[in-house]
Amino acid sequence: MRSFDKLAGPIEPRQDWGAILVFLGSDLEYACNDLGMQSYNEANLCAECGANGSTLPHNAFSDGALWRPSCHDNDAYIAKFRKPLHPLVAHGWFNKLTYRYDLLHMWDHHGITSTAVGSIFQHHVKKGTCLPGANQQERLDFLNEDIKASYAMQGVTNKLPRLKLSNLHREGDFPDLHGQAVKAANTRAAVPYCKALQARSVAMDATPIEKHMFKVIESIDACYKLFYGASEWLTEAELDSVRRHCKRIGNNWQMLSLITAEALERSWPCKPKLHYTVAHLPRQAALINPRHVQGYGSESMVGRMAKVYKHSMDGPGRHVVQKKYMMKYRVGALLVWTGAV
């Protein structure tokens, strides 16, 4: 942190540039377990407000939701961090606007997108609403071929693997698109197909559950298009669209959770990531487009770092491999930044 303080200070002689640390990028697990933010596993599961599972229900998303008046100011937000404060949190730089929600983990990978896509695929594979076939495997086979044809027509590059029944559902758990080859990018890229599939289902059988599922996936798709089509700073019209679609996701998701629970089905769980999305993501988006602070760049960097580290393990001197690796990475970064490569 002292290094960042120095970078943000007056530029010294022969120093060409400085830098101001603005945001912290990480997933919720790091923010909660390492930095000590209010944990999503606790009764009061939200760091931003007093939402819980009883008196201030986190899965209520109406304008009159009881958690809304409980949103914390900066002092109350910091007060909820674990004591003693982590050095990052204790630094004067850290505040309520520092930690940025990561769309990669909050939406794409084991987030609301993987849950929504997995729930819709699982629903149609089980019930055959808009997928032909005499049993689940035949309907899944048709789904895989339909996805493949859609990819060819749309020119999709981040493609899902051929799905198995186990990719949609874990025994005794809620549906979720998951698996070794199911990644964040190909889950996000499957949303337009999922929306088209659900539109077809509504046209064939316009029951409440089909219509609610379409509204959820349509609004997720709309948010992706907005985030990936906009600049770093959203206009008022774009922010209004984010607010409207996030609220629409929450309201229809809540209905789906109720409908499936009444039918004794395990589907459409209202997890903390959904609450953060509906309740607080629009406010964060007012400062900067969430796409520009998500974790894809960091994830790619981890891969590059792992490759350099692996090659640094060759030969003698493994006891100094970390120093050796860091020197290689810094030299490579310098060459890139100065335009030498």
Coordinates of C-alpha atoms in Angstrom, one line a residue:
M1 CA 0.0 0.0 0.0
R2 CA 3.0 2.3 0.6
S3 CA 4.0 1.7 -3.0
F4 CA 0.6 2.8 -4.2
D5 CA 0.7 5.8 -2.0
K6 CA 4.0 6.8 -3.6
L7 CA 2.6 6.3 -7.1
A8 CA -0.4 8.5 -6.3
G9 CA 1.9 11.3 -5.0
P10 CA 3.8 14.0 -6.8
I11 CA 5.7 12.8 -9.8
E12 CA 9.4 12.7 -9.1
P13 CA 12.2 13.8 -11.4
R14 CA 12.7 11.3 -14.3
Q15 CA 9.4 9.7 -13.4
D16 CA 7.2 9.5 -16.5
W17 CA 4.0 8.5 -14.9
G18 CA 2.0 7.9 -11.7
A19 CA -1.1 5.9 -10.8
I20 CA -4.1 6.1 -8.5
L21 CA -5.5 2.9 -7.1
V22 CA -9.3 3.1 -7.5
F23 CA -10.9 -0.3 -7.2
L24 CA -10.4 -3.8 -5.7
G25 CA -11.3 -6.6 -8.0
S26 CA -12.0 -10.1 -6.5
D27 CA -14.8 -12.6 -6.1
L28 CA -17.1 -12.6 -3.0
E29 CA -15.1 -15.5 -1.5
Y30 CA -11.9 -13.5 -1.3
A31 CA -13.7 -10.4 -0.1
C32 CA -15.5 -12.3 2.7
N33 CA -12.9 -14.9 3.7
D34 CA -9.7 -12.9 3.3
L35 CA -10.8 -9.3 3.7
G36 CA -13.4 -10.0 6.3
M37 CA -16.4 -8.6 4.6
Q38 CA -19.9 -9.6 5.9
S39 CA -20.2 -13.2 4.7
Y40 CA -22.8 -14.5 2.4
N41 CA -23.0 -17.7 4.6
E42 CA -24.1 -15.7 7.7
A43 CA -27.7 -15.0 8.8
N44 CA -27.3 -11.3 7.7
L45 CA -25.8 -12.3 4.4
C46 CA -25.3 -8.9 2.7
A47 CA -22.5 -6.4 3.3
E48 CA -24.4 -3.6 1.8
C49 CA -27.7 -3.8 3.8
G50 CA -29.4 -5.6 6.6
A51 CA -31.0 -8.3 4.4
N52 CA -31.4 -11.7 6.0
G53 CA -33.6 -14.8 5.6
S54 CA -36.3 -13.8 8.1
T55 CA -37.2 -10.3 9.2
L56 CA -35.6 -8.5 6.2
P57 CA -36.0 -11.1 3.4
H58 CA -33.1 -11.0 0.9
N59 CA -35.3 -12.6 -1.7
A60 CA -37.9 -9.9 -1.8
F61 CA -37.4 -7.4 -4.6
S62 CA -40.4 -5.2 -4.6
D63 CA -40.2 -1.4 -4.1
G64 CA -41.4 -2.0 -0.6
A65 CA -38.9 -4.7 0.3
L66 CA -38.0 -4.4 4.0
W67 CA -34.2 -4.4 3.4
R68 CA -34.3 -1.2 1.3
P69 CA -34.2 1.3 4.3
S70 CA -31.4 -0.7 5.8
C71 CA -28.7 0.1 3.2
H72 CA -25.5 1.0 4.9
D73 CA -23.6 4.3 4.6
N74 CA -19.8 4.1 4.4
D75 CA -19.2 4.0 8.2
A76 CA -21.8 1.2 8.7
Y77 CA -20.3 -0.7 5.8
I78 CA -16.8 -0.6 7.2
A79 CA -18.0 -1.4 10.7
K80 CA -19.2 -4.8 9.6
F81 CA -15.8 -6.0 8.5
R82 CA -14.0 -8.6 10.7
K83 CA -11.7 -7.2 13.4
P84 CA -8.8 -6.7 13.4
L85 CA -9.2 -5.0 10.0
H86 CA -7.2 -6.5 7.1
P87 CA -4.5 -4.0 6.0
L88 CA -6.3 -3.3 2.8
V89 CA -9.5 -2.4 4.6
A90 CA -7.7 -0.5 7.3
H91 CA -6.0 1.7 4.7
G92 CA -7.6 5.1 4.1
W93 CA -8.1 4.2 0.5
F94 CA -10.7 1.5 1.2
N95 CA -14.4 2.5 1.3
K96 CA -17.9 1.3 0.3
L97 CA -17.1 2.0 -3.4
T98 CA -13.8 0.1 -3.5
Y99 CA -14.9 -3.5 -3.9
R100 CA -16.4 -4.2 -7.3
Y101 CA -18.8 -7.0 -8.0
D102 CA -17.3 -9.4 -10.4
L103 CA -19.7 -10.5 -13.2
L104 CA -17.5 -13.5 -14.0
H105 CA -18.2 -15.0 -10.6
M106 CA -21.5 -13.3 -9.7
W107 CA -23.1 -14.1 -13.1
D108 CA -21.2 -16.3 -15.5
H109 CA -19.5 -18.9 -13.4
H110 CA -21.7 -20.6 -10.7
G111 CA -23.7 -17.3 -10.6
I112 CA -27.1 -16.3 -11.7
T113 CA -26.5 -17.0 -15.4
S114 CA -25.3 -20.5 -14.9
T115 CA -28.3 -21.1 -12.6
A116 CA -30.8 -19.6 -15.0
V117 CA -29.4 -21.4 -18.1
G118 CA -29.1 -24.7 -16.1
S119 CA -32.6 -24.4 -14.7
I120 CA -34.1 -23.7 -18.2
F121 CA -32.2 -26.5 -19.9
Q122 CA -33.1 -28.9 -17.0
H123 CA -36.7 -28.0 -17.2
H124 CA -37.1 -28.8 -20.9
V125 CA -35.0 -31.9 -20.8
K126 CA -37.1 -33.3 -17.9
K127 CA -40.5 -32.2 -19.2
G128 CA -40.1 -32.0 -23.0
T129 CA -42.0 -28.8 -23.3
C130 CA -40.2 -27.8 -26.5
L131 CA -37.6 -30.5 -27.0
P132 CA -38.7 -33.7 -28.9
G133 CA -37.7 -37.1 -27.6
A134 CA -39.2 -40.0 -25.7
N135 CA -36.9 -39.6 -22.7
Q136 CA -34.5 -37.2 -21.1
Q137 CA -31.4 -38.5 -23.0
E138 CA -33.2 -38.2 -26.3
R139 CA -34.3 -34.7 -25.5
L140 CA -30.7 -33.8 -24.3
D141 CA -29.3 -35.2 -27.6
F142 CA -31.7 -32.9 -29.5
L143 CA -30.7 -29.9 -27.3
N144 CA -27.0 -30.5 -28.0
E145 CA -27.6 -30.7 -31.8
D146 CA -29.8 -27.5 -31.6
I147 CA -27.1 -25.6 -29.7
K148 CA -24.5 -26.8 -32.3
A149 CA -26.7 -25.5 -35.2
S150 CA -27.2 -22.2 -33.4
Y151 CA -23.5 -21.8 -32.9
A152 CA -22.9 -22.3 -36.6
M153 CA -25.5 -19.8 -37.6
Q154 CA -24.4 -17.1 -35.1
G155 CA -20.7 -17.6 -35.4
V156 CA -20.2 -18.3 -31.6
T157 CA -16.5 -18.9 -30.6
N158 CA -16.9 -19.7 -26.9
K159 CA -18.8 -23.0 -27.2
L160 CA -20.2 -25.2 -24.6
P161 CA -19.1 -28.9 -24.7
R162 CA -21.6 -31.5 -25.6
L163 CA -23.7 -31.6 -22.5
K164 CA -24.5 -34.6 -20.3
L165 CA -27.4 -34.8 -17.8
S166 CA -24.8 -34.4 -15.1
N167 CA -23.9 -31.0 -16.5
L168 CA -27.3 -29.7 -15.7
H169 CA -28.0 -31.1 -12.3
R170 CA -26.2 -32.4 -9.2
E171 CA -28.0 -35.1 -7.2
G172 CA -29.9 -33.5 -4.4
D173 CA -29.0 -30.0 -5.5
F174 CA -30.5 -27.2 -7.6
P175 CA -30.0 -27.1 -11.3
D176 CA -26.8 -25.3 -12.4
L177 CA -24.8 -25.4 -15.7
H178 CA -21.5 -26.8 -14.5
G179 CA -18.7 -29.2 -15.4
Q180 CA -15.0 -29.4 -16.2
A181 CA -15.3 -27.9 -19.6
V182 CA -18.2 -25.5 -18.7
K183 CA -16.5 -22.2 -18.3
A184 CA -17.6 -18.6 -17.6
A185 CA -17.2 -17.4 -21.2
N186 CA -19.1 -20.3 -22.8
T187 CA -21.9 -20.1 -20.2
R188 CA -22.4 -16.4 -21.0
A189 CA -22.2 -17.1 -24.8
A190 CA -25.1 -19.7 -24.3
V191 CA -27.6 -17.0 -23.2
P192 CA -28.8 -15.9 -26.6
Y193 CA -29.5 -19.5 -27.6
C194 CA -31.3 -20.1 -24.2
K195 CA -33.4 -17.0 -24.8
A196 CA -34.4 -18.3 -28.3
L197 CA -35.2 -21.7 -26.8
Q198 CA -37.4 -20.2 -24.1
A199 CA -39.2 -17.9 -26.6
R200 CA -40.0 -21.1 -28.6
S201 CA -41.3 -22.7 -25.5
V202 CA -43.6 -19.8 -24.6
A203 CA -45.0 -19.9 -28.1
M204 CA -45.8 -23.6 -27.7
D205 CA -47.1 -23.5 -24.1
A206 CA -47.6 -20.0 -22.5
T207 CA -47.9 -21.1 -18.9
P208 CA -46.8 -18.8 -16.1
I209 CA -43.6 -20.7 -15.5
E210 CA -42.6 -20.6 -19.1
K211 CA -43.3 -16.8 -19.3
H212 CA -41.4 -16.1 -16.1
M213 CA -38.4 -18.1 -17.3
F214 CA -38.4 -16.1 -20.6
K215 CA -38.5 -12.8 -18.8
V216 CA -35.5 -13.8 -16.6
I217 CA -33.3 -14.9 -19.5
E218 CA -34.4 -12.0 -21.7
S219 CA -33.3 -9.5 -19.0
I220 CA -30.0 -11.3 -18.4
D221 CA -29.4 -11.2 -22.2
A222 CA -30.4 -7.5 -22.3
C223 CA -27.9 -6.6 -19.5
Y224 CA -25.1 -8.5 -21.2
K225 CA -25.7 -6.6 -24.5
L226 CA -25.8 -3.3 -22.6
F227 CA -22.6 -4.0 -20.6
Y228 CA -20.7 -5.3 -23.5
G229 CA -21.9 -2.6 -25.9
A230 CA -21.4 0.4 -23.7
S231 CA -18.4 2.4 -22.7
E232 CA -16.8 2.5 -19.2
W233 CA -19.4 5.0 -18.1
L234 CA -23.1 4.3 -18.6
T235 CA -25.5 7.0 -19.7
E236 CA -28.6 7.8 -17.6
A237 CA -30.7 5.9 -20.1
E238 CA -28.4 2.9 -19.9
L239 CA -28.4 3.0 -16.1
D240 CA -32.2 3.2 -16.1
S241 CA -32.2 0.1 -18.3
V242 CA -29.9 -1.8 -15.9
R243 CA -32.1 -0.9 -12.9
R244 CA -35.2 -2.0 -14.8
H245 CA -33.8 -5.3 -16.0
C246 CA -32.2 -6.2 -12.6
K247 CA -35.6 -5.6 -10.9
R248 CA -37.3 -7.7 -13.6
I249 CA -34.8 -10.5 -13.0
G250 CA -35.6 -10.4 -9.3
N251 CA -39.3 -10.2 -9.6
N252 CA -39.7 -13.1 -12.1
W253 CA -37.0 -15.2 -10.3
Q254 CA -39.0 -14.9 -7.1
M255 CA -42.1 -16.1 -8.8
L256 CA -40.2 -19.1 -10.3
S257 CA -38.9 -20.0 -6.9
L258 CA -42.4 -19.9 -5.5
I259 CA -44.0 -21.9 -8.3
T260 CA -41.3 -24.6 -8.2
A261 CA -41.4 -24.8 -4.4
E262 CA -45.2 -25.3 -4.5
A263 CA -44.7 -28.1 -7.1
L264 CA -42.1 -29.7 -4.7
E265 CA -39.3 -29.1 -7.2
R266 CA -35.8 -28.0 -6.4
S267 CA -35.2 -25.1 -8.8
W268 CA -34.6 -21.4 -9.1
P269 CA -32.8 -20.9 -5.7
C270 CA -32.7 -17.3 -4.4
K271 CA -29.0 -17.2 -3.4
P272 CA -27.0 -14.2 -2.2
K273 CA -25.6 -13.5 -5.6
L274 CA -29.1 -12.9 -6.8
H275 CA -29.7 -10.4 -4.0
Y276 CA -26.4 -8.5 -4.7
T277 CA -27.4 -8.4 -8.4
V278 CA -30.9 -7.1 -7.9
A279 CA -30.4 -4.9 -4.9
H280 CA -27.0 -3.4 -5.4
L281 CA -25.4 -4.0 -8.8
P282 CA -27.3 -1.0 -10.4
R283 CA -25.8 1.4 -7.8
Q284 CA -22.3 0.1 -8.6
A285 CA -22.9 0.4 -12.3
A286 CA -23.6 4.1 -11.8
L287 CA -19.9 4.5 -11.1
I288 CA -18.4 2.4 -13.8
N289 CA -19.7 -0.3 -16.3
P290 CA -19.2 -3.6 -14.4
R291 CA -17.7 -5.2 -17.5
H292 CA -14.7 -3.1 -17.2
V293 CA -13.9 -4.2 -13.7
Q294 CA -14.7 -7.9 -14.0
G295 CA -12.2 -10.7 -13.4
Y296 CA -11.5 -12.0 -16.9
G297 CA -8.3 -10.0 -17.2
S298 CA -7.1 -11.3 -13.8
E299 CA -8.1 -14.9 -14.7
S300 CA -6.1 -14.7 -17.9
M301 CA -3.1 -13.3 -16.0
V302 CA -3.2 -16.2 -13.6
G303 CA -2.8 -18.6 -16.6
R304 CA 0.1 -16.6 -18.0
M305 CA 1.7 -16.5 -14.6
A306 CA 1.3 -20.3 -14.1
K307 CA 3.1 -20.9 -17.5
V308 CA 6.0 -18.7 -16.6
Y309 CA 6.2 -20.3 -13.1
K310 CA 6.2 -23.8 -14.7
H311 CA 9.0 -23.0 -17.0
S312 CA 10.9 -21.4 -14.2
M313 CA 11.0 -24.7 -12.3
D314 CA 13.4 -26.2 -14.8
G315 CA 17.0 -26.6 -13.7
P316 CA 18.6 -26.0 -10.4
G317 CA 17.7 -23.3 -7.8
R318 CA 14.2 -24.2 -7.1
H319 CA 14.5 -22.6 -3.6
V320 CA 14.6 -19.2 -5.4
V321 CA 12.0 -20.0 -8.0
Q322 CA 9.5 -17.3 -6.8
K323 CA 12.1 -14.5 -7.1
K324 CA 13.2 -15.9 -10.5
Y325 CA 9.6 -16.1 -11.8
M326 CA 8.7 -12.6 -10.6
M327 CA 11.8 -11.1 -12.3
K328 CA 10.8 -12.8 -15.6
Y329 CA 7.2 -11.5 -15.4
R330 CA 8.3 -8.0 -14.6
V331 CA 10.7 -7.9 -17.5
G332 CA 8.0 -9.2 -19.8
A333 CA 5.6 -6.6 -18.5
L334 CA 8.2 -3.8 -19.0
L335 CA 8.8 -4.9 -22.6
V336 CA 5.0 -4.8 -23.3
W337 CA 4.5 -1.4 -21.7
T338 CA 7.4 0.2 -23.4
G339 CA 6.4 -1.1 -26.8
A340 CA 9.6 -3.2 -27.2
V341 CA 7.5 -6.3 -28.3

